[in-house]
Coordinates of C-alpha atoms and ligand atoms in Angstrom, one line a residue:
X1 CA 4.7 -5.1 -32.3
X2 CA 5.2 -1.4 -32.1
X3 CA 8.9 -0.5 -32.1
X4 CA 8.7 3.3 -31.8
X5 CA 9.9 5.3 -28.9
X6 CA 6.5 6.9 -28.2
X7 CA 5.1 3.5 -27.5
X8 CA 7.8 2.8 -24.9
X9 CA 7.1 6.1 -23.3
X10 CA 3.3 5.3 -23.2
X11 CA 4.0 2.0 -21.5
X12 CA 6.0 3.8 -18.9
X13 CA 3.3 6.4 -18.4
X14 CA 0.7 3.6 -17.9
X15 CA 2.7 1.7 -15.2
X16 CA 2.2 2.9 -11.6
X17 CA 5.6 1.3 -10.7
X18 CA 7.4 3.7 -12.9
X19 CA 7.4 6.1 -10.0
X20 CA 9.9 4.0 -8.1
X21 CA 12.7 5.1 -10.4
X22 CA 12.7 8.5 -8.6
X23 CA 13.9 6.8 -5.4
X24 CA 17.1 5.6 -7.0
X25 CA 20.2 7.7 -7.8
X26 CA 21.2 6.6 -11.3
X27 CA 24.7 7.1 -12.7
X28 CA 25.4 10.1 -14.9
X29 CA 28.1 11.0 -17.4
X30 CA 30.7 13.7 -17.0
X31 CA 28.3 16.4 -18.3
X32 CA 25.6 15.3 -15.8
X33 CA 23.4 13.4 -18.2
X34 CA 21.7 10.4 -16.7
X35 CA 23.0 7.2 -18.2
X36 CA 20.8 4.3 -19.4
X37 CA 21.9 2.0 -16.6
X38 CA 21.2 -1.7 -17.4
X39 CA 23.7 -3.2 -15.1
X40 CA 21.6 -4.1 -12.1
X41 CA 22.6 -7.8 -12.6
X42 CA 26.2 -6.7 -11.7
X43 CA 25.9 -3.8 -9.4
X44 CA 22.4 -2.5 -8.5
X45 CA 21.7 1.2 -8.5
X46 CA 21.8 3.2 -5.3
X47 CA 18.5 3.6 -3.4
X48 CA 18.5 7.3 -2.2
X49 CA 17.5 6.0 1.2
X50 CA 20.8 4.2 1.5
X51 CA 22.7 7.4 2.2
X52 CA 20.2 8.3 5.0
X53 CA 20.7 4.9 6.6
X54 CA 24.5 5.2 6.4
X55 CA 24.3 8.7 7.9
X56 CA 22.2 7.4 10.8
X57 CA 25.0 4.9 11.6
X58 CA 27.6 7.6 11.4
X59 CA 25.6 9.9 13.7
X60 CA 25.0 7.2 16.2
X61 CA 28.7 6.3 16.2
X62 CA 29.5 10.0 16.8
X63 CA 27.1 10.5 19.6
X64 CA 26.9 7.1 21.3
X65 CA 30.3 5.5 20.6
X66 CA 30.2 1.9 21.7
X67 CA 26.7 2.4 23.2
X68 CA 25.5 2.3 19.6
X69 CA 25.4 -1.5 19.9
X70 CA 22.5 -1.1 22.4
X71 CA 21.0 2.3 21.8
X72 CA 20.2 4.7 19.0
X73 CA 17.8 4.6 16.1
X74 CA 18.7 1.0 15.1
X75 CA 20.9 -0.6 17.7
X76 CA 23.8 -2.4 16.1
X77 CA 23.6 -5.6 18.1
X78 CA 20.3 -6.5 16.5
X79 CA 20.8 -4.6 13.3
X80 CA 20.7 -7.7 11.0
X81 CA 17.5 -9.0 12.6
X82 CA 15.7 -6.1 11.0
X83 CA 16.6 -7.4 7.6
X84 CA 15.5 -11.0 8.3
X85 CA 11.8 -10.9 7.6
X86 CA 12.1 -9.3 4.2
X87 CA 15.2 -11.4 3.3
X88 CA 13.4 -14.5 4.4
X89 CA 10.4 -13.6 2.1
X90 CA 12.7 -13.1 -0.8
X91 CA 14.4 -16.4 -0.2
X92 CA 11.1 -18.3 0.5
X93 CA 12.4 -19.2 3.9
X94 CA 11.7 -18.8 7.7
X95 CA 13.6 -16.0 9.4
X96 CA 15.8 -18.4 11.2
X97 CA 16.9 -19.9 8.0
X98 CA 18.6 -16.8 6.6
X99 CA 21.7 -14.8 7.8
X100 CA 23.3 -11.7 6.6
X101 CA 27.1 -12.1 6.8
X102 CA 30.5 -12.1 5.2
X103 CA 30.5 -12.2 1.4
X104 CA 29.3 -14.8 -1.1
X105 CA 32.4 -16.8 -1.7
X106 CA 33.3 -16.8 2.0
X107 CA 29.8 -18.1 2.8
X108 CA 30.1 -20.7 0.2
X109 CA 33.3 -22.0 1.8
X110 CA 31.8 -21.9 5.3
X111 CA 28.7 -23.9 4.2
X112 CA 30.7 -26.3 2.1
X113 CA 32.8 -27.1 5.2
X114 CA 29.5 -28.2 6.8
X115 CA 27.6 -29.7 3.9
X116 CA 30.3 -31.2 1.6
X117 CA 31.3 -34.2 3.6
X118 CA 32.9 -36.7 1.2
X119 CA 32.8 -40.2 2.6
X120 CA 33.1 -43.7 1.3
X121 CA 32.2 -43.9 -2.4
X122 CA 30.3 -40.6 -2.1
X123 CA 33.1 -38.1 -2.7
X124 CA 32.2 -35.9 -5.7
X125 CA 31.0 -32.3 -6.0
X126 CA 28.7 -31.6 -8.9
X127 CA 28.9 -28.2 -10.5
X128 CA 28.4 -26.8 -14.0
X129 CA 31.1 -26.4 -16.6
X130 CA 30.4 -22.7 -16.9
X131 CA 30.1 -22.0 -13.2
X132 CA 31.1 -18.5 -12.1
X133 CA 34.9 -18.7 -11.6
X134 CA 34.7 -18.0 -7.8
X135 CA 32.3 -20.9 -7.3
X136 CA 34.6 -23.1 -9.3
X137 CA 37.7 -22.0 -7.3
X138 CA 35.8 -22.6 -4.1
X139 CA 34.5 -26.0 -5.2
X140 CA 37.9 -27.2 -6.5
X141 CA 39.8 -26.0 -3.4
X142 CA 37.2 -27.7 -1.2
X143 CA 37.7 -31.0 -3.1
X144 CA 41.5 -30.6 -2.6
X145 CA 41.0 -29.6 1.1
X146 CA 39.6 -33.2 1.6
X147 CA 42.7 -34.7 0.0
X148 CA 40.8 -35.5 -3.2
X149 CA 41.5 -34.7 -6.9
X150 CA 39.2 -32.4 -8.8
X151 CA 40.0 -34.3 -12.0
X152 CA 38.0 -37.2 -10.4
X153 CA 35.8 -35.6 -7.8
X154 CA 34.5 -32.5 -9.6
X155 CA 31.7 -33.5 -11.9
X156 CA 30.7 -30.9 -14.5
X157 CA 27.3 -30.4 -16.1
X158 CA 27.3 -28.8 -19.5
X159 CA 24.7 -27.9 -22.1
X160 CA 24.1 -30.2 -25.1
X161 CA 26.4 -29.4 -28.1
X162 CA 25.1 -26.3 -29.9
X163 CA 23.0 -25.2 -26.9
X164 CA 23.7 -22.5 -24.4
X165 CA 21.5 -23.6 -21.5
X166 CA 21.2 -26.7 -19.4
X167 CA 18.1 -28.8 -19.7
X168 CA 16.5 -29.8 -16.4
X169 CA 16.0 -33.4 -17.7
X170 CA 19.8 -33.6 -18.4
X171 CA 20.7 -32.3 -14.9
X172 CA 18.3 -34.8 -13.3
X173 CA 19.6 -37.7 -15.5
X174 CA 23.2 -36.9 -14.4
X175 CA 22.2 -36.8 -10.8
X176 CA 20.4 -40.1 -11.2
X177 CA 23.3 -41.7 -13.0
X178 CA 26.1 -40.4 -10.9
X179 CA 24.1 -40.0 -7.6
X180 CA 25.9 -42.7 -5.6
X181 CA 29.2 -40.9 -5.9
X182 CA 27.9 -37.3 -5.6
X183 CA 28.3 -35.9 -2.1
X184 CA 27.1 -32.3 -2.9
X185 CA 25.4 -30.4 -5.7
X186 CA 26.2 -26.7 -6.2
X187 CA 24.3 -24.9 -9.0
X188 CA 23.2 -21.3 -9.7
X189 CA 19.6 -20.2 -9.3
X190 CA 20.1 -17.9 -12.3
X191 CA 23.2 -18.6 -14.5
X192 CA 25.4 -15.5 -14.7
X193 CA 26.4 -15.7 -18.3
X194 CA 23.2 -16.9 -20.0
X195 CA 20.6 -15.6 -17.6
X196 CA 19.0 -19.1 -17.4
X197 CA 16.9 -19.7 -14.3
X198 CA 17.3 -23.2 -13.2
X199 CA 14.5 -25.3 -11.7
X200 CA 15.5 -25.2 -8.0
X201 CA 12.7 -27.4 -6.8
X202 CA 13.1 -30.2 -9.4
X203 CA 16.8 -30.3 -9.2
X204 CA 16.9 -30.2 -5.4
X205 CA 14.3 -33.0 -5.2
X206 CA 16.4 -35.1 -7.6
X207 CA 19.5 -34.4 -5.5
X208 CA 17.9 -35.3 -2.3
X209 CA 16.4 -38.5 -3.7
X210 CA 19.9 -39.5 -4.7
X211 CA 21.2 -38.8 -1.2
X212 CA 23.2 -35.7 -2.0
X213 CA 23.3 -32.4 -0.1
X214 CA 22.1 -29.6 -2.4
X215 CA 23.3 -26.0 -2.4
X216 CA 22.6 -23.0 -4.6
X217 CA 24.4 -19.8 -5.6
X218 CA 21.6 -17.3 -5.8
X219 CA 23.7 -14.2 -6.7
X220 CA 21.6 -13.5 -9.8
X221 CA 18.4 -14.9 -8.4
X222 CA 17.7 -13.2 -5.1
X223 CA 15.5 -10.1 -5.5
X224 CA 15.1 -11.0 -9.2
X225 CA 13.0 -14.2 -9.3
X226 CA 10.7 -15.8 -6.7
X227 CA 12.4 -18.4 -4.5
X228 CA 11.0 -21.1 -2.3
X229 CA 14.1 -22.5 -0.6
X230 CA 12.4 -24.0 2.4
X231 CA 9.7 -25.8 0.5
X232 CA 12.1 -27.0 -2.1
X233 CA 14.1 -28.7 0.7
X234 CA 17.4 -26.9 -0.3
X235 CA 20.2 -27.7 2.2
X236 CA 22.1 -24.4 1.9
X237 CA 22.3 -21.4 -0.3
X238 CA 24.5 -18.3 -0.6
X239 CA 24.1 -14.9 -2.3
X240 CA 25.3 -11.4 -2.5
X241 CA 23.4 -8.2 -1.9
X242 CA 25.0 -5.9 -4.5
X243 CA 23.1 -7.0 -7.6
X244 CA 19.3 -7.0 -7.5
X245 CA 19.3 -6.1 -3.8
X246 CA 21.1 -2.8 -4.3
X247 CA 23.3 -3.1 -1.2
X248 CA 26.3 -1.4 -2.8
X249 CA 29.7 -2.5 -4.0
X250 CA 31.0 -5.4 -1.9
X251 CA 28.0 -5.4 0.4
X252 CA 27.8 -8.2 2.9
X253 CA 26.4 -11.5 1.6
X254 CA 23.6 -13.8 2.6
X255 CA 23.2 -17.4 3.5
X256 CA 20.3 -19.9 3.9
X257 CA 20.5 -23.1 5.9
X258 CA 17.4 -25.3 6.0
X259 CA 15.5 -25.6 9.3
X260 CA 16.2 -29.3 9.5
X261 CA 19.9 -28.4 10.1
X262 CA 19.2 -25.6 12.6
X263 CA 20.2 -27.5 15.7
X264 CA 22.4 -30.2 14.4
X265 CA 25.5 -30.6 16.5
X266 CA 27.1 -33.3 14.3
X267 CA 27.9 -30.9 11.5
X268 CA 31.5 -29.6 11.5
X269 CA 31.6 -25.8 11.2
X270 CA 34.2 -23.1 11.2
X271 CA 33.2 -21.2 14.3
X272 CA 33.5 -17.6 15.5
X273 CA 32.0 -15.6 18.3
X274 CA 29.3 -14.0 16.3
X275 CA 27.8 -17.4 15.7
X276 CA 27.5 -17.9 19.4
X277 CA 24.1 -17.3 21.1
X278 CA 23.8 -13.5 21.8
X279 CA 22.7 -14.3 25.4
X280 CA 26.1 -15.9 26.2
X281 CA 28.3 -14.2 23.6
X282 CA 29.6 -11.6 26.0
X283 CA 30.1 -14.0 28.9
X284 CA 33.4 -14.8 27.2
X285 CA 33.2 -18.5 27.9
X286 CA 35.5 -21.0 26.1
X287 CA 32.7 -23.3 24.9
X288 CA 31.0 -22.3 21.6
X289 CA 27.1 -22.3 21.9
X290 CA 25.8 -21.9 18.4
X291 CA 22.8 -19.9 17.6
X292 CA 20.2 -22.2 16.1
X293 CA 19.7 -21.6 12.4
X294 CA 21.7 -19.8 9.8
X295 CA 23.0 -17.3 12.2
X296 CA 25.1 -20.0 13.8
X297 CA 27.4 -19.8 10.8
X298 CA 28.2 -16.1 11.5
X299 CA 31.9 -15.6 12.4
X300 CA 32.7 -12.0 13.0
X301 CA 31.3 -8.7 14.1
X302 CA 29.4 -7.4 11.0
X303 CA 30.2 -4.1 9.4
X304 CA 27.1 -2.0 10.4
X305 CA 28.0 0.7 7.9
X306 CA 28.1 -1.9 5.1
X307 CA 24.7 -3.3 6.2
X308 CA 23.0 0.1 6.3
X309 CA 22.3 0.3 2.5
X310 CA 21.0 -3.3 2.5
X311 CA 18.5 -2.4 5.2
X312 CA 17.4 0.7 3.3
X313 CA 17.0 -1.3 0.1
X314 CA 15.0 -4.1 1.8
X315 CA 12.5 -1.4 2.9
X316 CA 11.7 -0.9 -0.7
X317 CA 11.3 -4.6 -1.3
X318 CA 9.0 -4.9 1.7
X319 CA 6.9 -2.0 0.5
X320 CA 6.4 -3.2 -3.1
X321 CA 6.7 -7.0 -2.7
X322 CA 8.5 -9.3 -5.0
X323 CA 5.4 -10.6 -6.8
X324 CA 4.6 -7.1 -8.0
X325 CA 8.1 -6.4 -9.1
X326 CA 8.4 -9.8 -10.8
X327 CA 5.2 -9.1 -12.9
X328 CA 6.7 -5.8 -14.1
X329 CA 10.1 -7.5 -14.7
X330 CA 8.5 -10.2 -16.9
X331 CA 6.8 -7.5 -18.9
X332 CA 9.9 -5.3 -19.2
X333 CA 12.2 -8.1 -20.2
X334 CA 9.6 -9.5 -22.6
X335 CA 9.4 -6.1 -24.2
X336 CA 13.2 -5.9 -24.6
X337 CA 13.3 -9.4 -26.1
X338 CA 10.6 -8.5 -28.6
X339 CA 12.4 -5.3 -29.6
X340 CA 15.6 -7.2 -30.1
X341 CA 13.9 -9.7 -32.3
X342 CA 12.0 -7.1 -34.3
X343 CA 14.9 -4.7 -34.9
X344 CA 18.1 -6.7 -34.7
X345 CA 17.0 -10.0 -36.4
X346 CA 19.9 -12.4 -36.9
X347 CA 22.6 -9.9 -36.0
X348 CA 22.4 -11.1 -32.5
X349 CA 21.6 -14.5 -30.8
X350 CA 19.7 -14.5 -27.5
X351 CA 21.5 -17.0 -25.2
X352 CA 18.8 -16.6 -22.5
X353 CA 15.7 -18.8 -22.7
X354 CA 12.7 -17.2 -24.3
X355 CA 10.3 -18.7 -21.7
X356 CA 9.8 -16.1 -19.0
X357 CA 9.7 -18.8 -16.3
X358 CA 13.2 -19.8 -17.2
X359 CA 14.9 -16.5 -16.8
X360 CA 15.0 -13.4 -14.6
X361 CA 15.4 -9.8 -15.7
X362 CA 18.6 -10.1 -17.6
X363 CA 19.1 -11.0 -21.3
X364 CA 22.4 -12.1 -22.7
X365 CA 23.0 -11.3 -26.3
X366 CA 25.8 -12.8 -28.4
X367 CA 26.7 -10.5 -31.4
X368 CA 27.1 -12.5 -34.5
X369 CA 30.4 -11.0 -35.6
X370 CA 34.1 -11.4 -34.8
X371 CA 35.0 -10.8 -31.2
X372 CA 36.8 -7.4 -31.8
X373 CA 33.9 -6.1 -33.9
X374 CA 31.5 -7.2 -31.1
X375 CA 33.7 -5.4 -28.6
X376 CA 33.6 -2.1 -30.6
X377 CA 29.8 -2.4 -30.8
X378 CA 29.8 -2.6 -27.0
X379 CA 32.2 0.4 -26.7
X380 CA 29.9 2.3 -29.1
X381 CA 27.0 1.7 -26.7
X382 CA 29.0 3.0 -23.8
X383 CA 29.8 6.2 -25.9
X384 CA 26.1 6.6 -26.4
X385 CA 25.5 6.6 -22.7
X386 CA 24.1 3.1 -22.5
X387 CA 25.5 0.8 -19.7
X388 CA 25.1 -2.9 -20.2
X389 CA 28.1 -5.1 -19.5
X390 CA 30.4 -7.3 -21.4
X391 CA 31.4 -10.9 -20.6
X392 CA 34.0 -12.8 -22.5
X393 CA 33.7 -14.3 -25.1
X394 CA 31.6 -11.6 -26.8
X395 CA 28.4 -11.5 -24.7
X396 CA 26.5 -8.4 -23.9
X397 CA 24.3 -8.7 -20.8
X398 CA 21.6 -6.2 -20.0
X399 CA 19.0 -6.2 -17.2
X400 CA 16.0 -3.9 -17.2
X401 CA 15.5 -3.9 -13.5
X402 CA 11.8 -3.4 -12.5
X403 CA 12.6 -0.9 -9.7
X404 CA 14.4 1.7 -11.7
X405 CA 14.5 0.8 -15.4
X406 CA 11.9 2.0 -17.9
X407 CA 10.5 0.7 -21.2
X408 CA 12.2 3.7 -22.7
X409 CA 15.6 2.4 -21.3
X410 CA 15.0 -0.9 -23.1
X411 CA 14.1 1.0 -26.3
X412 CA 17.2 3.1 -26.1
X413 CA 19.4 0.1 -25.7
X414 CA 18.0 -1.6 -28.8
X415 CA 18.0 1.7 -30.8
X416 CA 21.7 2.2 -30.0
X417 CA 22.5 -1.5 -30.8
X418 CA 20.6 -1.1 -34.1
X419 CA 22.7 2.0 -34.9
X420 CA 26.0 0.3 -34.0
X421 CA 25.1 -2.8 -36.0
X422 CA 23.9 -0.9 -39.0
X423 CA 20.4 -2.4 -38.7
X424 CA 17.5 -0.5 -40.2
Ligands
LIG501 C1 27.3 -16.0 -9.7 C2 28.3 -15.4 -8.8 N1 28.9 -16.2 -7.9 C3 29.8 -15.7 -7.0 C4 30.2 -14.3 -7.1 C5 31.3 -13.9 -6.2 O1 30.8 -13.0 -5.2 P1 31.7 -12.4 -4.0 O2 32.8 -11.6 -4.7 O3 30.8 -11.6 -3.3 O4 32.3 -13.6 -3.3 C6 29.6 -13.5 -8.1 C7 30.0 -12.1 -8.2 O5 29.6 -11.3 -9.0 C8 28.6 -14.1 -9.0 O6 28.1 -13.3 -9.9

């Protein structure tokens, strides 16, 4: 392969999607130089349109006060509804199956309250050993909330010795073996540390065959890889909007509840007035009348200011479409992977699967040196204006995001790594 910078620039020039970079405000250093921002898997870059959408809310608040709930450019009472079609398309869901609310871990708790119902022999929650800490804390505390002991009722999947990723056949085998005692399965669509994309359909099908409820943490998957939650039969899912969906730091989260649960009144739920039907919400009656679908799990008045950047960002997703973005993403990440292999050789190990179907945009690189030496390589990258991120113990994650990263960004990352590692 060609490893020169001119080739990277030529690839950028030939791709019509390269123009989208201009609609994002990318971080700069103290001297005003644009950084090579490869951290969209952690916090997505700001769409320029986000500031306009926030300004609209501020203006409506100034001029309309409380009337802004009913009037103005985008009335606040139905603000989230504007997001639903695009969000549903990204999740592979019907609009009633998705809700924009709270934050990821809060949504996880709310949905586990409804869908993790240990009973009889079926008491366990299946997660992965390397689950994102917040998911683990939520899962363990839910097990304890039911008076159970995580030492017995939290089952953990882990990769085979010497491997970094889970194999679908091993996940399915565990579900088949332990199925009768598993109440609920909670796994990530894309694993945060390795970048592995799990097979949502196959694992959900295995879980349902075994009589378990199946939920997914899609923090690193939504807006990154195609999803088909409805067709896969997923019971519930949660995600955040601040990674690939560019909704800003701490942006409200998302939730999916399958249509087969939309009108169930036998599910326990932690209720709040925003989950009540809009038609009767302001009648202030004592009896809770849930909205059908995922919106029934809403609890509180949403922060409209916080929703505004999400709405702006979703306009971009609606305009381009995930299939187009994904095609560019596969090409960009494939290019980055080939450059790493060609220029860095065995100085780094790729933890992410090499099969494009089994990963999203992000690659995780383990540097083959002592932890402190690896950390100074990372610090050296930052000094050179490159922004990947660092995850203990010694993993550098970098995501060339198809909306705003370029082939040249990928080239600059690998060139800087080569310089820091003393590679030719
Ligand atoms: C995979 C995963 N799960 C859960 C979370 C926690 O999200 P929140 O802080 O919005 O609850 C994160 C945050 O980055 C994450 O990456």
